Amino acid sequence: MTDTKTRILDTALRLFNRHGERNVTTNHIAGELGISPGNLYYHYRNKTAIVAALFDRYQGHLRTLLTVPAGPLTWEDKMRYFEGILESMWEGRFLHRDLAHFLHQDPALRERYKAFVEDSLARGLEIYRRLRDSGLIEAGDEELRALLVNTWVLAASWSGFTHGLNPDIADDETLDRRLLRQGIYQIICLEAPFLRGEALRHLDAMKREYRLDETALDRLFGAVGRVRPE
């Protein structure tokens, strides 16, 4: 049976992702769980502590993702990383949508986030270097670092970008997730000029896997979204 602390986090995450953290109170979370506010406060003294615990969960998942298996990497490994990034964007979308707010209101979280970003970028650079060693990417060290930072910024900000253009999408989780998939497509486009070998041969297949259909593109980008790739 799931313990109360885990149930609190699971419920808070679902409500935050759906309604936004600012629109959800600890009373809402307790009511959804069918427990008293006092029971919730026994485990988490306030909403800030819940957000911090959810951040710990998020960074743990991402650190597990950003590991490098033994041996040469393949384009399937790239797909595994893409799927992992998509899942982290989806599970932590409330954090991405309002990150500046969280970091401003909680100085301790801000310091932990800085350390998290530094660690994640170091792990990501190692992955890119291994992809280069495996003949899937051709780029110098400076180019790899720039690509890594651009990829990080895109992945971290994409949820906020799509939600800003479509504030009602949280009510339609199917569309919300599809719009996040387009973020992976954008990352693939960032990497495309550097791909080599089997990664380059599978580029079109990777794009098709994550590119939105015309209806969703139109909703996200308007007229620009209707410009289909050749």
XYZ file of C-alpha atoms in Angstrom:
230
model
C 0.000 0.000 0.000
C 1.327 3.450 -0.959
C 2.337 5.503 2.062
C 0.724 8.848 2.841
C 3.783 10.940 1.922
C 3.906 9.391 -1.546
C 0.159 9.816 -2.000
C 0.477 13.488 -1.081
C 3.201 14.003 -3.653
C 1.378 12.056 -6.363
C -1.823 14.018 -5.783
C -0.058 17.382 -5.584
C 1.805 16.655 -8.813
C -1.417 15.793 -10.629
C -3.187 18.913 -9.363
C -0.223 21.216 -9.995
C 0.194 19.920 -13.536
C -3.499 20.275 -14.275
C -4.347 23.558 -12.564
C -1.005 25.262 -11.882
C 0.710 25.344 -8.491
C -0.548 28.846 -7.686
C -4.158 27.709 -8.072
C -3.830 24.716 -5.746
C -3.759 24.996 -1.944
C -2.764 22.448 0.653
C -6.471 22.236 1.526
C -7.193 21.256 -2.081
C -4.574 18.510 -1.873
C -5.860 17.238 1.476
C -9.435 17.295 0.234
C -8.534 15.364 -2.899
C -6.838 12.741 -0.732
C -9.632 12.601 1.834
C -7.307 13.451 4.706
C -7.281 16.350 7.163
C -5.022 19.387 6.558
C -3.341 18.525 9.850
C -2.432 15.083 8.537
C -0.905 16.681 5.460
C 1.063 19.188 7.561
C 2.429 16.312 9.634
C 4.247 15.127 6.502
C 4.865 18.457 4.730
C 4.797 21.686 6.698
C 3.614 23.794 3.714
C 3.217 23.840 -0.060
C 6.800 24.999 -0.548
C 8.002 21.768 1.072
C 5.803 19.764 -1.305
C 7.238 21.577 -4.328
C 10.767 20.932 -3.026
C 10.016 17.211 -2.604
C 8.587 17.036 -6.119
C 11.725 18.733 -7.421
C 13.823 16.096 -5.658
C 11.789 13.402 -7.388
C 12.145 15.152 -10.754
C 15.897 15.591 -10.543
C 16.323 11.990 -9.433
C 14.487 10.760 -12.525
C 16.517 12.993 -14.821
C 19.834 11.972 -13.288
C 18.907 8.323 -13.822
C 18.097 9.129 -17.453
C 21.363 10.962 -18.067
C 23.570 7.930 -17.652
C 25.721 6.423 -20.361
C 25.575 2.674 -21.013
C 28.753 0.715 -21.603
C 29.941 0.285 -25.178
C 29.234 2.303 -28.339
C 25.957 4.199 -28.504
C 23.366 3.665 -31.239
C 20.551 5.698 -32.716
C 18.202 3.602 -30.562
C 20.031 5.008 -27.540
C 19.258 8.485 -28.882
C 15.587 7.544 -29.101
C 15.727 6.285 -25.518
C 17.117 9.634 -24.398
C 14.417 11.471 -26.366
C 11.688 9.403 -24.713
C 13.242 9.997 -21.294
C 13.418 13.743 -21.883
C 9.794 13.726 -23.012
C 8.728 11.896 -19.853
C 10.641 14.321 -17.631
C 9.071 17.290 -19.452
C 5.634 15.736 -18.982
C 5.973 14.731 -15.331
C 7.566 18.025 -14.325
C 5.602 20.360 -16.563
C 4.287 22.485 -13.690
C 7.886 23.172 -12.659
C 8.884 24.179 -16.188
C 5.830 26.383 -16.673
C 6.561 28.569 -13.654
C 10.214 27.916 -12.840
C 11.170 31.566 -12.279
C 8.409 31.882 -9.679
C 9.596 28.830 -7.728
C 13.231 29.897 -7.779
C 12.352 33.422 -6.669
C 10.196 32.365 -3.726
C 12.513 29.634 -2.410
C 16.224 30.584 -2.177
C 17.148 27.062 -0.998
C 15.483 25.548 -4.057
C 17.301 28.078 -6.243
C 20.679 26.909 -4.967
C 19.745 23.265 -5.418
C 18.500 23.987 -8.929
C 21.803 25.615 -9.861
C 23.687 22.523 -8.696
C 21.205 20.313 -10.537
C 21.694 22.200 -13.808
C 25.473 22.040 -13.474
C 25.379 18.301 -12.832
C 22.886 17.680 -15.660
C 24.937 19.654 -18.167
C 28.047 17.699 -17.226
C 26.159 14.433 -17.745
C 24.683 15.686 -21.004
C 28.100 16.687 -22.322
C 29.417 13.218 -21.597
C 26.512 11.730 -23.549
C 27.227 13.977 -26.533
C 30.902 13.073 -26.394
C 30.019 9.382 -26.366
C 27.688 9.920 -29.318
C 30.594 11.578 -31.110
C 32.928 8.704 -30.235
C 30.300 6.313 -31.630
C 30.234 8.146 -34.965
C 26.704 9.519 -34.544
C 27.679 13.177 -34.173
C 30.456 15.251 -35.711
C 31.212 18.418 -33.769
C 34.047 20.127 -31.956
C 34.015 20.621 -28.191
C 32.764 24.206 -28.449
C 29.949 23.147 -30.772
C 28.980 20.300 -28.447
C 28.761 22.634 -25.473
C 26.642 25.131 -27.414
C 24.364 22.357 -28.669
C 23.985 21.013 -25.151
C 23.025 24.390 -23.680
C 20.564 25.071 -26.513
C 19.003 21.646 -26.003
C 18.697 22.210 -22.253
C 17.106 25.635 -22.670
C 14.642 24.308 -25.228
C 13.625 21.305 -23.114
C 13.334 23.377 -19.922
C 11.298 26.197 -21.500
C 9.146 24.347 -24.039
C 6.323 23.530 -21.614
C 6.073 27.173 -20.528
C 6.171 28.304 -24.159
C 3.362 26.020 -25.313
C 1.254 26.719 -22.233
C 1.717 30.470 -22.672
C 0.386 30.279 -26.221
C -2.376 27.849 -25.236
C -3.299 28.413 -21.567
C -6.259 26.050 -21.844
C -4.265 22.996 -22.941
C -3.865 21.724 -19.371
C -7.549 20.781 -19.588
C -6.777 18.515 -22.558
C -3.892 16.290 -21.462
C -3.826 14.444 -24.790
C -3.122 17.666 -26.668
C -0.809 18.889 -23.920
C 1.389 15.808 -24.278
C 1.322 16.004 -28.082
C 2.554 19.584 -27.919
C 5.395 18.448 -25.678
C 6.352 15.860 -28.306
C 6.921 18.737 -30.712
C 9.586 19.944 -28.283
C 11.534 16.739 -28.952
C 11.137 17.386 -32.674
C 12.691 20.816 -32.152
C 15.643 19.211 -30.341
C 16.087 16.778 -33.233
C 16.166 19.743 -35.625
C 18.836 21.394 -33.460
C 20.972 18.259 -33.679
C 20.353 17.543 -37.378
C 23.346 19.451 -38.835
C 25.717 17.451 -36.621
C 24.301 13.945 -37.158
C 26.328 11.311 -38.935
C 26.148 7.568 -39.636
C 23.044 5.677 -38.638
C 21.683 8.675 -36.725
C 21.647 10.684 -39.959
C 20.102 7.778 -41.875
C 17.283 7.620 -39.323
C 16.796 11.399 -39.107
C 13.565 11.428 -41.110
C 12.148 8.586 -39.025
C 13.000 10.420 -35.786
C 11.328 13.582 -37.068
C 8.183 11.711 -38.072
C 8.004 10.130 -34.620
C 7.687 13.473 -32.836
C 6.414 16.024 -35.370
C 2.882 17.270 -34.759
C 0.075 16.888 -37.250
C -1.261 19.949 -39.069
C -4.163 20.523 -36.668
C -1.970 20.603 -33.561
C 0.708 22.673 -35.313
C -1.916 25.182 -36.342
C -3.144 25.458 -32.765
C 0.377 25.969 -31.446
C 1.922 28.235 -34.088
C -0.969 29.602 -36.155
C -0.106 30.256 -39.788
C 3.556 29.355 -39.247
C 2.461 25.887 -38.147
C 0.821 25.282 -41.494
C 4.162 25.466 -43.298
C 4.883 21.749 -43.645
C 8.408 20.401 -44.119
C 9.346 19.163 -47.594
